Amino acid sequence: MRAVVLVGGFGTRLQPLTLSTPKPMLPVGHVPIIERLVANLARSGVSDVTFALGFKPEPFIEAFPTGECAGVALHYAVEPSPLDTAGAIRFAAEAAGIDDTFVVVNGDVLTDLDVAQLVRFHRDRGAEATLHLIPVADPSSFGVVGLDADGRVERFVEKPAPGTAPSNLVNAGTYILEPSVLQRIPSGEKVSIERVTFPAIAASRGLFGMATDDYWIDTGQPELYLQANLDVLAGLRRNDRSVAVHADASVDGTAVIDHALIGPGAIVGKDAVVRRSVVLPGAVIGDRATVTDSMVMGRIGNDAVAAACVIGASGVVAAGEDVQAERRPQPIAK
Ligand code: GTP
């Protein structure tokens, strides 16, 4: 089975981290999101993956110089300009010569879904397209579906106004598509699969959805990116568990690391305290600094305090400064 993984977005909600590193290349539990995603596809029987690239393609190509990731053969399709999700799928599938049933995954989704199970569901129903669905407490910021008893999507509503959602089952960003879906997407045009193509397939009764309660997280927002890291540290993933401090990090013996990840090349100074945070590769946390609920790529000076902050690669909290961001990461209710 072949797959297209969408990795060409700007990742604006995760700025400033994504100013230097594209979102799918950011680490979760010290491993790039994209590598964890491809490993799960490999476990489900996918043997060949095409990255649909646009914004910052080079880091992907450099990260996998042998054209292989998690035992899967990689191909790269770089769009001349952003084509949005459907346009990118058509462009990448054509570049890869895909002409059979295939898998599509959003490059920022981490899940334990067995994709082979989704393929069986798709084939049993003779679907043109099948969505992986996840139940959530508040569906208003997602694509929400209303299903019939056989799993056929009767309605597909992108980001419904609060209180108007047809169910609590949302598009979880993994799809099985027939090649005929590509013919529905105008070539070389910017088209959204969520807003245009899926509603059209639903209208012709070819769109199905399969709900599961597998581990699932969309890492596209700061608080969810942090949560994904804490989840893999806590061992909530079926096939994975991360260590807190990478072997190539330098952490002073007096520092307190509490529910936090310290990446390779990062330095944590004397008596520093790091709680519920991700210290990314190469970041520096000064002596006696306190970092909570934060993601840090840059430098936190000696005696500084950073709470609920997202600090990019060139970001600095000066020595002795106290920065408390307004947006505090919240635990995610599913
Ligand atoms: P935000 O800017 O924060 O919304 O993030 P994003 O740009 O990643 O957008 P979003 O999370 O909605 O996109 C879902 C998936 O589609 C992500 O994996 C993106 O990388 C990918 N994506 C979005 N737009 C494009 C595009 O124009 N081309 C390609 N190749 N991928 C895209």
Coordinates of C-alpha atoms and ligand atoms in Angstrom, one line a residue:
M1 CA 0.0 0.0 0.0
R2 CA 1.3 3.5 -0.9
A3 CA 0.7 6.7 1.1
V4 CA 0.9 10.5 0.6
V5 CA 1.8 12.5 3.7
L6 CA 1.0 16.2 3.7
V7 CA 3.9 18.1 5.1
G8 CA 3.9 21.4 3.1
G9 CA 1.9 23.7 5.4
F10 CA 3.3 26.8 7.0
G11 CA 2.6 25.7 10.6
T12 CA 1.7 29.2 11.6
R13 CA 0.0 28.2 14.9
L14 CA 3.3 26.7 16.0
Q15 CA 5.4 29.8 15.3
P16 CA 8.0 30.8 16.3
L17 CA 9.2 27.1 16.5
T18 CA 8.2 26.6 12.8
L19 CA 10.2 29.6 11.6
S20 CA 13.3 27.5 11.7
T21 CA 11.9 23.9 11.7
P22 CA 8.8 22.8 9.7
K23 CA 6.1 21.4 12.0
P24 CA 6.5 17.7 11.0
M25 CA 10.2 17.9 11.6
L26 CA 9.7 19.1 15.3
P27 CA 10.6 16.3 17.8
V28 CA 8.1 14.5 19.9
G29 CA 9.9 12.4 22.5
H30 CA 13.2 13.3 20.7
V31 CA 12.1 11.8 17.4
P32 CA 10.6 14.0 14.5
I33 CA 6.8 13.9 14.3
I34 CA 7.1 12.7 10.7
E35 CA 9.3 9.7 11.7
R36 CA 6.8 8.6 14.3
L37 CA 4.0 9.0 11.8
V38 CA 5.8 7.0 9.1
A39 CA 6.7 4.3 11.6
N40 CA 3.1 3.8 12.4
L41 CA 2.2 3.6 8.7
A42 CA 5.0 1.0 8.3
R43 CA 3.5 -1.1 11.2
S44 CA 0.2 -1.0 9.2
G45 CA 1.7 -2.4 6.1
V46 CA 2.5 0.8 4.1
S47 CA 5.7 0.3 2.1
D48 CA 6.1 3.5 0.1
V49 CA 5.5 7.1 1.2
T50 CA 5.4 10.3 -0.8
F51 CA 5.9 13.6 1.1
A52 CA 3.8 16.4 -0.3
L53 CA 6.2 19.2 0.3
G54 CA 5.9 23.0 -0.2
F55 CA 7.1 25.3 2.6
K56 CA 10.8 24.5 3.6
P57 CA 11.3 21.1 1.7
E58 CA 15.1 21.0 2.4
P59 CA 15.0 19.8 6.1
F60 CA 13.0 16.7 5.0
I61 CA 15.3 15.8 2.2
E62 CA 18.4 16.4 4.5
A63 CA 16.9 14.3 7.4
F64 CA 16.4 11.2 5.2
P65 CA 19.4 11.3 2.8
T66 CA 19.0 7.6 1.9
G67 CA 15.4 8.1 0.8
E68 CA 14.2 5.8 3.5
C69 CA 12.4 6.3 6.9
A70 CA 11.4 3.6 9.3
G71 CA 12.0 1.0 6.7
V72 CA 9.7 2.7 4.2
A73 CA 10.8 4.0 0.8
L74 CA 10.4 7.8 0.5
H75 CA 9.6 10.0 -2.5
Y76 CA 9.4 13.8 -2.5
A77 CA 6.9 16.0 -4.5
V78 CA 7.6 19.7 -4.1
E79 CA 4.8 22.0 -5.1
P80 CA 5.8 25.1 -7.1
S81 CA 3.3 27.1 -4.9
P82 CA 1.0 26.0 -2.0
L83 CA -1.9 24.1 -3.4
D84 CA -3.8 23.5 -0.1
T85 CA -4.7 20.0 1.0
A86 CA -6.6 18.6 -2.0
G87 CA -4.3 20.3 -4.6
A88 CA -1.3 18.9 -2.8
I89 CA -2.7 15.4 -2.8
R90 CA -3.4 15.5 -6.5
F91 CA 0.1 16.9 -7.3
A92 CA 1.9 14.4 -5.1
A93 CA -0.1 11.4 -6.2
E94 CA 0.4 12.2 -9.8
A95 CA 4.2 12.8 -9.3
A96 CA 4.4 9.4 -7.6
G97 CA 2.3 7.6 -10.3
I98 CA -0.3 6.4 -7.8
D99 CA -3.1 4.6 -9.6
D100 CA -4.6 2.3 -6.9
T101 CA -6.3 2.7 -3.5
F102 CA -3.9 4.8 -1.3
V103 CA -3.6 6.3 2.1
V104 CA -3.3 10.1 2.9
V105 CA -2.2 11.4 6.3
N106 CA -1.8 15.0 7.6
G107 CA 1.8 15.3 8.6
D108 CA 1.1 16.7 12.1
V109 CA -1.1 13.8 13.3
L110 CA 0.2 11.2 15.8
T111 CA -2.0 8.1 16.2
D112 CA -1.9 4.4 17.0
L113 CA -4.5 3.7 14.3
D114 CA -4.0 0.4 12.4
V115 CA -4.4 1.8 8.9
A116 CA -4.9 -1.7 7.5
Q117 CA -8.2 -1.8 9.5
L118 CA -9.3 1.4 7.8
V119 CA -8.4 -0.1 4.4
R120 CA -10.6 -3.1 5.2
F121 CA -13.5 -1.0 6.3
H122 CA -13.1 1.1 3.1
R123 CA -13.0 -2.0 0.8
D124 CA -16.0 -3.7 2.6
R125 CA -18.2 -0.7 1.8
G126 CA -17.0 0.0 -1.7
A127 CA -16.2 3.5 -0.6
E128 CA -14.6 6.2 -2.8
A129 CA -13.1 7.8 0.3
T130 CA -13.0 6.8 4.0
L131 CA -12.0 9.0 6.9
H132 CA -10.6 8.0 10.2
L133 CA -12.8 9.5 12.9
I134 CA -12.2 10.3 16.6
P135 CA -14.7 11.3 19.2
V136 CA -13.9 14.6 20.9
A137 CA -15.7 16.6 23.7
D138 CA -15.9 19.9 21.6
P139 CA -16.0 19.3 17.8
S140 CA -16.4 23.0 16.9
S141 CA -12.8 23.4 15.7
F142 CA -12.8 20.3 13.5
G143 CA -14.4 18.7 10.4
V144 CA -17.5 16.9 11.9
V145 CA -19.5 14.1 10.3
G146 CA -23.0 12.7 10.6
L147 CA -23.0 9.0 9.8
D148 CA -25.7 6.4 8.9
A149 CA -25.7 2.9 10.5
D150 CA -23.3 1.6 7.8
G151 CA -20.7 4.3 8.4
R152 CA -21.7 6.4 5.3
V153 CA -21.1 10.1 5.8
E154 CA -24.4 11.9 5.4
R155 CA -23.0 15.3 6.3
F156 CA -19.5 16.7 6.5
V157 CA -19.3 20.1 8.2
E158 CA -16.0 21.9 8.6
K159 CA -15.7 23.8 11.9
P160 CA -19.5 24.0 12.8
A161 CA -20.7 26.8 15.0
P162 CA -20.9 25.7 18.7
G163 CA -24.0 23.7 19.3
T164 CA -24.7 22.9 15.6
A165 CA -22.3 19.9 15.1
P166 CA -24.1 16.8 13.7
S167 CA -22.1 14.5 16.1
N168 CA -18.9 14.4 18.2
L169 CA -17.0 12.4 15.6
V170 CA -14.3 14.5 13.9
N171 CA -12.0 14.1 10.9
A172 CA -8.7 12.7 12.4
G173 CA -6.6 13.4 9.4
T174 CA -6.0 9.9 8.0
Y175 CA -7.9 9.0 4.7
I176 CA -8.2 6.0 2.3
L177 CA -8.8 7.3 -1.2
E178 CA -9.6 5.7 -4.5
P179 CA -7.7 7.2 -7.5
S180 CA -11.0 8.6 -8.8
V181 CA -10.9 11.2 -6.0
L182 CA -7.9 12.8 -7.9
Q183 CA -10.2 13.5 -10.9
R184 CA -12.4 15.5 -8.7
I185 CA -9.6 18.0 -7.9
P186 CA -8.7 20.5 -10.6
S187 CA -5.1 20.2 -11.6
G188 CA -2.6 22.8 -10.3
E189 CA -5.3 24.7 -8.3
K190 CA -5.5 25.6 -4.7
V191 CA -8.3 23.4 -3.3
S192 CA -9.1 22.2 0.3
I193 CA -10.0 18.5 0.6
E194 CA -11.9 19.3 3.9
R195 CA -14.0 22.2 2.5
V196 CA -14.5 21.2 -1.1
T197 CA -13.7 17.6 -2.0
F198 CA -15.1 15.7 1.0
P199 CA -18.5 17.5 0.9
A200 CA -18.7 16.7 -2.8
I201 CA -18.0 13.0 -2.3
A202 CA -20.5 12.9 0.6
A203 CA -23.1 14.4 -1.8
S204 CA -22.6 11.5 -4.2
R205 CA -22.8 9.0 -1.2
G206 CA -19.2 7.7 -1.6
L207 CA -17.7 9.1 1.6
F208 CA -17.5 6.8 4.7
G209 CA -16.0 7.2 8.2
M210 CA -14.7 4.7 10.7
A211 CA -14.4 5.8 14.4
T212 CA -11.8 4.4 16.7
D213 CA -10.6 5.2 20.2
D214 CA -7.0 4.8 19.4
Y215 CA -4.4 7.3 20.8
W216 CA -4.7 10.4 18.6
I217 CA -3.4 13.9 18.8
D218 CA -3.1 16.8 16.3
T219 CA 0.2 18.4 17.2
G220 CA -0.6 21.7 15.3
Q221 CA -1.1 24.0 18.3
P222 CA 1.5 24.8 21.0
E223 CA -0.5 23.2 23.9
L224 CA -1.1 20.1 21.8
Y225 CA 2.5 19.8 20.7
L226 CA 3.5 20.0 24.4
Q227 CA 0.9 17.4 25.3
A228 CA 2.1 15.0 22.6
N229 CA 5.6 15.2 24.1
L230 CA 4.3 14.6 27.6
D231 CA 2.1 11.7 26.4
V232 CA 5.0 9.8 24.9
L233 CA 7.0 10.5 28.0
A234 CA 4.2 9.1 30.1
G235 CA 4.0 5.9 27.9
L236 CA 0.5 6.6 26.5
R237 CA 1.5 5.5 23.0
R238 CA 1.1 1.8 22.3
N239 CA 4.5 1.2 20.7
D240 CA 6.5 4.0 22.2
R241 CA 7.9 5.5 25.3
S242 CA 10.4 8.3 25.5
V243 CA 13.2 9.1 28.0
A244 CA 13.0 12.5 29.6
V245 CA 16.7 13.5 29.0
H246 CA 18.3 12.7 25.7
A247 CA 21.8 11.0 26.1
D248 CA 23.4 13.9 24.3
A249 CA 21.9 16.6 26.5
S250 CA 23.9 18.2 29.3
V251 CA 21.9 18.6 32.5
D252 CA 23.6 19.7 35.7
G253 CA 23.1 17.2 38.6
T254 CA 21.4 19.9 40.8
A255 CA 18.7 20.7 38.1
V256 CA 15.1 19.4 38.6
I257 CA 13.5 17.9 35.5
D258 CA 9.9 17.2 36.2
H259 CA 7.6 15.9 33.4
A260 CA 9.8 17.5 30.9
L261 CA 12.0 16.5 27.9
I262 CA 15.5 17.8 27.3
G263 CA 16.7 17.3 23.7
P264 CA 20.1 16.5 22.3
G265 CA 22.7 19.3 22.6
A266 CA 20.5 21.2 25.1
I267 CA 22.1 22.5 28.3
V268 CA 20.4 22.9 31.7
G269 CA 22.3 24.8 34.3
K270 CA 22.8 24.5 38.1
D271 CA 19.6 24.5 40.3
A272 CA 17.4 25.1 37.2
V273 CA 13.9 23.8 37.3
V274 CA 12.1 22.6 34.2
R275 CA 8.5 21.4 34.6
R276 CA 5.9 20.2 31.9
S277 CA 8.1 21.6 29.2
V278 CA 10.0 20.7 26.1
V279 CA 13.6 21.9 25.8
L280 CA 14.4 21.5 22.2
P281 CA 17.8 20.5 20.7
G282 CA 20.5 23.0 21.3
A283 CA 18.4 25.2 23.8
V284 CA 20.1 26.7 26.9
I285 CA 18.5 27.0 30.3
G286 CA 20.6 29.1 32.6
D287 CA 21.6 28.5 36.2
R288 CA 18.7 28.8 38.7
A289 CA 16.2 29.5 35.8
T290 CA 12.6 28.2 36.1
V291 CA 10.8 27.0 33.0
T292 CA 7.2 25.7 33.2
D293 CA 4.5 24.8 30.6
S294 CA 6.9 26.0 27.9
M295 CA 8.6 25.0 24.6
V296 CA 12.1 26.4 24.3
M297 CA 14.4 26.4 21.3
G298 CA 16.4 29.5 22.3
R299 CA 18.1 30.7 25.6
I300 CA 16.7 31.3 29.0
G301 CA 19.2 33.3 31.1
N302 CA 20.4 32.7 34.6
D303 CA 17.7 33.4 37.3
A304 CA 15.1 34.0 34.6
V305 CA 11.5 32.7 34.8
A306 CA 9.5 31.5 31.7
A307 CA 6.0 30.3 32.2
A308 CA 3.7 29.1 29.3
C309 CA 6.1 30.5 26.7
V310 CA 7.0 29.4 23.2
I311 CA 10.5 30.5 22.6
G312 CA 11.9 30.2 19.0
A313 CA 15.4 29.5 17.9
S314 CA 16.5 33.1 18.1
G315 CA 14.4 33.8 21.2
V316 CA 16.1 34.9 24.5
V317 CA 14.7 35.5 28.0
A318 CA 17.3 37.7 29.5
A319 CA 19.0 36.9 32.9
G320 CA 16.7 37.7 35.8
E321 CA 13.7 38.4 33.5
D322 CA 10.2 37.0 34.3
V323 CA 8.1 36.1 31.3
Q324 CA 4.6 34.8 31.9
A325 CA 2.7 34.3 28.6
E326 CA -1.0 34.7 28.7
R327 CA -1.8 31.5 26.9
R328 CA -1.3 28.6 29.3
P329 CA -1.3 25.0 28.1
Q330 CA -4.4 23.2 29.1
P331 CA -4.8 19.5 29.4
I332 CA -6.8 18.3 26.4
A333 CA -10.1 16.6 27.1
K334 CA -11.0 14.0 24.5
Ligands
GTP1 P1 -1.3 26.2 10.4 O1 -0.6 27.3 9.5 O2 -0.9 26.4 11.8 O3 -2.8 26.1 10.2 O4 -0.6 24.8 10.0 P2 -0.5 24.1 8.6 O5 0.0 25.0 7.5 O6 0.3 22.8 8.8 O7 -2.0 23.8 8.2 P3 -3.0 22.5 8.7 O8 -2.5 22.1 10.0 O9 -4.4 23.0 8.5 O10 -2.7 21.5 7.5 C1 -3.0 20.1 7.6 C2 -1.8 19.3 6.9 O11 -1.8 19.7 5.6 C3 -0.5 19.6 7.5 O12 0.2 18.4 7.6 C4 0.2 20.6 6.5 O13 1.6 20.4 6.4 C5 -0.5 20.2 5.2 N1 -0.7 21.3 4.3 C6 -1.5 22.4 4.5 N2 -1.5 23.2 3.4 C7 -0.7 22.6 2.5 C8 -0.2 22.9 1.1 O14 -0.6 23.9 0.5 N3 0.6 22.0 0.5 C9 1.1 20.9 1.2 N4 1.9 20.1 0.5 N5 0.7 20.5 2.4 C10 -0.2 21.4 3.0

